[in-house]
Coordinates of C-alpha atoms in Angstrom, one line a residue:
Chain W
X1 CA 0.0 0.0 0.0
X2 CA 1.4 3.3 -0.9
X3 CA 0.3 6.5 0.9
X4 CA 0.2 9.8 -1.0
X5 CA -0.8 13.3 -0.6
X6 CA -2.3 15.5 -2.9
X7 CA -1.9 19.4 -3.0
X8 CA -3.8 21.5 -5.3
X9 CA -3.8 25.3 -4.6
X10 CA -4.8 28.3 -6.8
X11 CA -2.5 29.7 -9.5
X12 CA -0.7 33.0 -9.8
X13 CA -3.1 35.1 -10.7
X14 CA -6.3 33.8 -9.7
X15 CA -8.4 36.0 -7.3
X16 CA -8.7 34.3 -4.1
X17 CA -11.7 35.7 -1.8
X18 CA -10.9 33.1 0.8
X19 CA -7.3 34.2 1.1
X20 CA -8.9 37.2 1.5
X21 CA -10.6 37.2 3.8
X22 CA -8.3 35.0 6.3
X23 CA -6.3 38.3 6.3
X24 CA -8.9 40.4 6.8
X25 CA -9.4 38.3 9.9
X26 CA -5.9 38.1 11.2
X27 CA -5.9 42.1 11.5
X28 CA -9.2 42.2 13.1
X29 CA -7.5 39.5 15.6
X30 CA -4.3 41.3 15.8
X31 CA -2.0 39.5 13.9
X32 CA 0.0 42.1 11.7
X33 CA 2.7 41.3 9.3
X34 CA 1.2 38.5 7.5
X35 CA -0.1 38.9 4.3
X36 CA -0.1 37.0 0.8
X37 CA -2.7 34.1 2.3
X38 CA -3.9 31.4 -0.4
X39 CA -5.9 29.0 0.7
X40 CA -5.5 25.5 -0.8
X41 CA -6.6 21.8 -0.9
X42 CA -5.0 18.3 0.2
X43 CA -5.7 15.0 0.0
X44 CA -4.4 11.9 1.7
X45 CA -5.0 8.7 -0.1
X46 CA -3.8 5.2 0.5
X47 CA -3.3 3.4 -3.2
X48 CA -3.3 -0.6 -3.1
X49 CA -0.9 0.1 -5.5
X50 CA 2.7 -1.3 -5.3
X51 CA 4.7 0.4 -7.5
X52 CA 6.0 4.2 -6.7
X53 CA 5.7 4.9 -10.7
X54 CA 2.8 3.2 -11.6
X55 CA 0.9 5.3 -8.3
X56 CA 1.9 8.1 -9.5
X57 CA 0.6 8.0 -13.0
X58 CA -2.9 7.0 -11.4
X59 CA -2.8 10.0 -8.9
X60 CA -1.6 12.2 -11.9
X61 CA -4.9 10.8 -13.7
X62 CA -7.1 11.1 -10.6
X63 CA -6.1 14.6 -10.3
X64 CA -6.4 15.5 -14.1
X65 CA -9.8 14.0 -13.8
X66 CA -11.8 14.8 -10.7
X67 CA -9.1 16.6 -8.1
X68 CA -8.0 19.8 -9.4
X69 CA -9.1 22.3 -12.1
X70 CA -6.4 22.5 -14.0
X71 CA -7.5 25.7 -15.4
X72 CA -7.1 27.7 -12.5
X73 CA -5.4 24.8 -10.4
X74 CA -1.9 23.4 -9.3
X75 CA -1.8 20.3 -8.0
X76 CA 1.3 18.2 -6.5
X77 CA 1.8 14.7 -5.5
X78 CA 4.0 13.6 -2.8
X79 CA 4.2 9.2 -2.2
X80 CA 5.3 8.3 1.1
Chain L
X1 CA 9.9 37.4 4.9
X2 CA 9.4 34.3 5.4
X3 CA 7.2 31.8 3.3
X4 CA 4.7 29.3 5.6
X5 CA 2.4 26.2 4.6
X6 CA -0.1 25.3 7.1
X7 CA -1.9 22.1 6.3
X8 CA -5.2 21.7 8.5
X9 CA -6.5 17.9 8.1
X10 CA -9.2 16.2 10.4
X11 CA -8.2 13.9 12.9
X12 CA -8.2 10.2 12.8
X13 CA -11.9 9.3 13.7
X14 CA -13.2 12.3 12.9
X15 CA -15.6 11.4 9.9
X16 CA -14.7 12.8 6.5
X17 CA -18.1 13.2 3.9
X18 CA -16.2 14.8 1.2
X19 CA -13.6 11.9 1.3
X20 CA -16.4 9.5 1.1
X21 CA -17.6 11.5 -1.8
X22 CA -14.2 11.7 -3.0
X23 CA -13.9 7.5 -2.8
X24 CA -17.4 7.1 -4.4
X25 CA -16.1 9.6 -7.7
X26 CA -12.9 7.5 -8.3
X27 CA -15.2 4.5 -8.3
X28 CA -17.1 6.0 -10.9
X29 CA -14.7 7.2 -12.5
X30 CA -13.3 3.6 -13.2
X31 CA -10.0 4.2 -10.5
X32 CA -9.9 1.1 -8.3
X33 CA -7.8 0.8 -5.5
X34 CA -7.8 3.7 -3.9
X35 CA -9.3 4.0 -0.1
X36 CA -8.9 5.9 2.6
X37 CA -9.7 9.2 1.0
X38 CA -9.6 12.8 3.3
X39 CA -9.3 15.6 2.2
X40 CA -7.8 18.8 4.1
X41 CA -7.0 22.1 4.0
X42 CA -4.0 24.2 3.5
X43 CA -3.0 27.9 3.3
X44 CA 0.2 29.6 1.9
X45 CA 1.1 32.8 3.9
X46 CA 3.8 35.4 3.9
X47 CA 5.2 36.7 7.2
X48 CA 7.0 40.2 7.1
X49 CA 9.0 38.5 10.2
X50 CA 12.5 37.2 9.7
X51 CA 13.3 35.2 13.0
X52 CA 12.2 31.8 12.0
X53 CA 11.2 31.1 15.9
X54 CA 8.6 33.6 16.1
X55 CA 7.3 33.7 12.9
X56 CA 6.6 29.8 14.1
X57 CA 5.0 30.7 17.8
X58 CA 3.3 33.6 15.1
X59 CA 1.8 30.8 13.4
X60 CA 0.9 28.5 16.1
X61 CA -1.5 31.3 17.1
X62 CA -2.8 32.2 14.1
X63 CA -3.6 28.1 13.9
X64 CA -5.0 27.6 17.4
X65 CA -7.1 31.1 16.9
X66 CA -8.4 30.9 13.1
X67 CA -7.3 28.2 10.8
X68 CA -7.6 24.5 12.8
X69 CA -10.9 24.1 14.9
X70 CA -8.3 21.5 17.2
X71 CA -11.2 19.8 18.7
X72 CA -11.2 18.2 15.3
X73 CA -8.1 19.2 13.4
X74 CA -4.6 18.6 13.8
X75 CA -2.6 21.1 12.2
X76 CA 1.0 21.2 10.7
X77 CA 3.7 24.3 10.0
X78 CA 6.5 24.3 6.9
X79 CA 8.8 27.2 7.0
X80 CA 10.2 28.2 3.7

């Protein structure tokens, strides 16, 4: 079994409201000096999958397909 | 500055709908094999701090106050 994590996060570029808005919050709670937020998505799978390469063409597949956007997405795959 | 990933996922136990939605897609989708879907959150930020220390004890709070509910959600920090 092969564990893996997927993160997809917005590209350069692409408005992100929920960024936003987490630093609106962080001055209204007193945190200055933090800006540039992005919010993003990850997903841990477990893959009955044996084989690193072969995993990692299936999760490129899966995340192609039904994880990220790729439009306006990035996505990353890190097998552990 | 300094560049941080948080990564907010649920705990173990804690049950996950959108991975079970997630699980039911790649079924559909024709991906076998894959289980144990969760999904998670994670946020890029930029800190104006430089001392790597505080920018972490920085982020702890801004984790414990806003980003992670902990009751349910471990969190995790990655300086960059």
């Amino acid at each position: 079994m092969i564990k893996a994590r997927v993160t997809v996060t917005l590209k350069n570029g692409v408005l992100d409201p929920q960024g936003k808005a987490i630093e609106g919050a962080l001055g209204s709670l007193g945190f200055s000096g933090i800006g540039g937020v992005r919010q993003g998505k990850v997903f841990d799978l477990e893959l009955a999958e044996t084989d690193k390469a072969k995993a990692e063409e299936t999760l490129k597949a899966v995340c192609e397909k039904l994880l990220a956007n790729t439009v306006i997405e990035n996505y990353s795959i890190a097998l552990s």
